[in-house]
Structures are given as C-alpha cells and as structure tokens.
Amino acid sequence: MNKKIAVFPGSFDPITKGHESIILRATSIFDEIYVSIGTNAEKASFFPIEKRLEWIRLVFAGQPKVKVDKYHGLTVDYCKKLGAKFILRGLRTSADFEFERSIGQINKKLYPDIDTVFLLTTPEYTALNSSIVRDIIRHGGDPGPFIPEAVKF
Ligand code: ADP
C-alpha cells in the first residue's frame, strides 16, 4: 500500500498551538506528515530558520509520523520529490479560505496529482497567528499560552 504522505508547509515563525493542533489531528489521517519550512518566501523571518526547525522538532519528538524539514523552490516540486500527494493547511477564517483557494487551485494546475486537505481550526485557536506571538515577544509579554509547551524562549 502506498503511504499517505502530506506536507504541511509554512513559515512557523514561530510554531504556535494552532499549528500544533492541526498537525496532531492530521496524524490520524496520514502516514507521514512533513512539517516543512519554505525558505524562499519573500518575507524576512523574525526567528532564524535553524531555531524554528529546532522548536518544531522538540514539539513532535514523540510523534514518529511527523518529520521536520525545509525546502527551497515550489511546494509542489518538493511534494513530488517526497512522493507526497497531499498538502495540509489549516483554515481559520473566510479570509484564509480565499487565500488558500487560489494557492490550492494553482498547485493543482501545476501538479494534478496533488490535493490540498484543509482542517478547520478549533475555536480556541481561531484568533491565533504567529504574527501576534511575535508582537507579544517583541514587546516583552508572555507568549506561553499561545505556543506549544515544549518551546521555551
Ligand atoms: P504561511 O507562511 O504559509 O502563512 P504559517 O506558518 O503562518 O504559514 O501557517 C502555516 C499553516 O498553518 C497555514 O495553513 C495556516 O492556515 C495554518 N495556521 C496558522 N495559524 C493557525 C491556527 N491558529 N490554527 C490553525 N491553523 C493555523
């Protein structure tokens, strides 16, 4: 049987409890989930890539299905290389939906074998995003309630 492999692409700058929740829920759907940081995004990151990868590794240390990686170039080319037929994304709001719809449809055009699978955010994480967490850290607040237990600043 072919393994069901999904890629969860993002910047994870930093990983939040929202990301963690989506990834953990996806472990009951897929055989392997690559949580992968794309390194060619135009936006400059707040935390260095090695730090972001290290935090994700810590969070999923006890989850053998979860792999942590980085890639350069198009997400679909990276998926082809891995043999991944699924892209995993979280949906918080209708704004997320519009954004994700266009990326998902373009990715499907670029690589017809790929399907994007969306998991709805649980209500308590709908307002959460990495940029809010960065703002809290930047201004000396405590990001503890919003980031996974394993991540320590
Ligand atoms: P990107 O740089 O692609 O926006 P992010 O690291 O912000 O990457 O997010 C990666 C994925 O995680 C996206 O699918 C996004 O919708 C999802 N995500 C982000 N925050 C949350 C959250 N609070 N709850 C559920 N999913 C989330």
XYZ file of C-alpha atoms and ligand atoms in Angstrom:
180
model
C 0.000 0.000 0.000
C 1.224 3.464 -0.872
C 1.982 5.601 2.135
C -0.239 8.655 2.526
C 2.278 11.457 2.789
C 1.290 15.070 3.476
C 3.340 18.240 3.526
C 2.352 20.990 5.965
C 4.177 23.992 4.521
C 4.576 27.255 6.385
C 6.953 29.691 7.958
C 6.279 28.637 11.571
C 7.778 31.915 12.775
C 7.300 30.646 15.469
C 5.211 27.465 15.703
C 2.000 28.090 17.702
C -0.539 25.925 19.477
C -2.741 26.412 16.404
C -0.169 24.726 14.155
C 0.456 22.016 16.748
C -3.255 21.203 16.937
C -3.634 20.858 13.143
C -0.556 18.613 12.891
C -1.611 16.343 15.754
C -5.108 15.962 14.337
C -3.646 15.134 10.932
C -1.664 12.213 12.371
C -4.866 10.169 12.359
C -5.345 10.826 8.625
C -1.832 10.487 7.147
C 1.021 8.001 7.494
C 3.677 10.722 7.373
C 3.443 14.483 7.759
C 6.339 16.681 6.708
C 6.209 19.947 8.602
C 8.346 21.934 6.209
C 9.616 25.466 6.183
C 9.791 27.027 2.720
C 12.961 29.094 2.540
C 12.220 31.259 -0.468
C 9.330 33.312 0.896
C 9.793 36.989 0.144
C 9.064 37.959 3.724
C 12.056 38.141 6.050
C 11.709 35.893 9.071
C 11.793 37.012 12.702
C 13.417 33.857 14.058
C 16.309 32.146 12.229
C 15.360 29.019 10.311
C 17.506 26.698 12.463
C 15.707 27.905 15.609
C 12.268 27.432 14.006
C 13.202 23.899 12.899
C 14.596 23.049 16.327
C 11.350 24.116 18.041
C 9.215 22.041 15.672
C 11.481 19.017 16.271
C 11.125 19.449 20.026
C 7.332 19.690 19.843
C 6.985 16.478 17.806
C 9.853 14.486 19.305
C 7.371 11.805 20.439
C 5.487 11.621 17.119
C 7.177 9.226 14.697
C 4.796 10.187 11.858
C 5.895 13.809 11.971
C 9.037 14.752 10.021
C 10.607 18.193 10.095
C 12.302 19.669 7.068
C 12.981 22.779 4.999
C 12.845 23.291 1.256
C 13.606 25.779 -1.443
C 11.531 26.337 -4.548
C 7.941 25.456 -5.333
C 5.979 23.492 -2.750
C 4.644 21.169 -5.476
C 8.173 20.311 -6.665
C 9.114 19.492 -3.096
C 5.981 17.301 -2.783
C 6.917 15.436 -5.991
C 10.393 14.786 -4.634
C 8.953 13.313 -1.420
C 6.193 11.369 -3.137
C 3.641 13.418 -1.174
C 0.165 13.608 -2.709
C -1.331 15.907 -0.087
C -0.719 19.435 1.123
C -2.131 20.075 4.573
C -3.373 23.542 5.555
C -5.345 24.986 8.442
C -8.421 27.156 7.893
C -9.264 29.826 10.433
C -11.472 32.334 8.653
C -13.094 33.102 5.329
C -10.044 35.268 4.547
C -7.867 32.153 4.945
C -10.246 30.327 2.647
C -9.944 32.856 -0.199
C -6.166 32.905 0.089
C -5.897 29.116 0.291
C -8.361 28.521 -2.522
C -6.207 30.333 -5.075
C -2.961 28.689 -3.933
C -4.636 25.271 -3.811
C -6.104 25.629 -7.284
C -2.807 26.839 -8.766
C -0.942 23.978 -7.100
C -3.456 21.528 -8.573
C -2.814 23.009 -12.017
C 0.957 22.726 -11.544
C 0.753 19.176 -10.193
C -2.566 17.423 -10.954
C -1.800 14.529 -8.571
C -1.701 16.833 -5.553
C -4.705 17.582 -3.333
C -4.849 20.198 -0.610
C -6.536 18.984 2.559
C -7.906 21.577 4.982
C -8.580 21.101 8.654
C -10.750 23.667 10.410
C -9.098 25.349 13.343
C -10.608 24.566 16.717
C -12.442 27.660 18.083
C -9.887 28.455 20.795
C -7.125 28.894 18.185
C -9.034 30.825 15.547
C -7.652 34.197 16.653
C -4.100 32.911 16.942
C -1.321 33.504 14.443
C 2.472 33.709 14.508
C 2.478 37.443 13.957
C 0.539 38.053 17.201
C 3.015 35.813 19.037
C 5.931 37.782 17.556
C 4.348 41.052 18.709
C 3.951 39.698 22.239
C 7.609 38.628 22.327
C 8.831 41.871 20.771
C 7.106 43.856 23.495
C 8.199 41.699 26.399
C 4.884 39.876 27.003
C 4.490 36.201 27.859
C 3.782 34.088 24.755
C 3.364 30.969 26.928
C -0.397 30.481 26.421
C -0.020 30.528 22.636
C 2.992 28.354 21.935
C 3.470 24.613 22.470
C 4.644 23.532 25.938
C 7.984 22.266 24.590
C 9.004 25.674 23.182
C 10.956 27.829 25.596
C 12.268 31.285 24.729
P 2.368 30.839 5.994
O 3.705 31.466 5.997
O 2.088 29.925 4.857
O 1.218 31.776 6.324
P 2.087 29.875 8.664
O 3.252 29.323 9.396
O 1.549 31.178 9.132
O 2.491 29.852 7.187
O 0.895 28.822 8.656
C 1.027 27.541 8.128
C -0.325 26.874 8.150
O -0.817 26.851 9.468
C -1.406 27.568 7.325
O -2.200 26.591 6.714
C -2.207 28.303 8.335
O -3.557 28.447 7.916
C -2.136 27.353 9.496
N -2.350 28.049 10.754
C -1.748 29.150 11.199
N -2.218 29.534 12.407
C -3.168 28.621 12.732
C -4.067 28.468 13.840
N -4.092 29.332 14.849
N -4.898 27.412 13.822
C -4.875 26.540 12.797
N -4.095 26.646 11.711
C -3.237 27.670 11.678
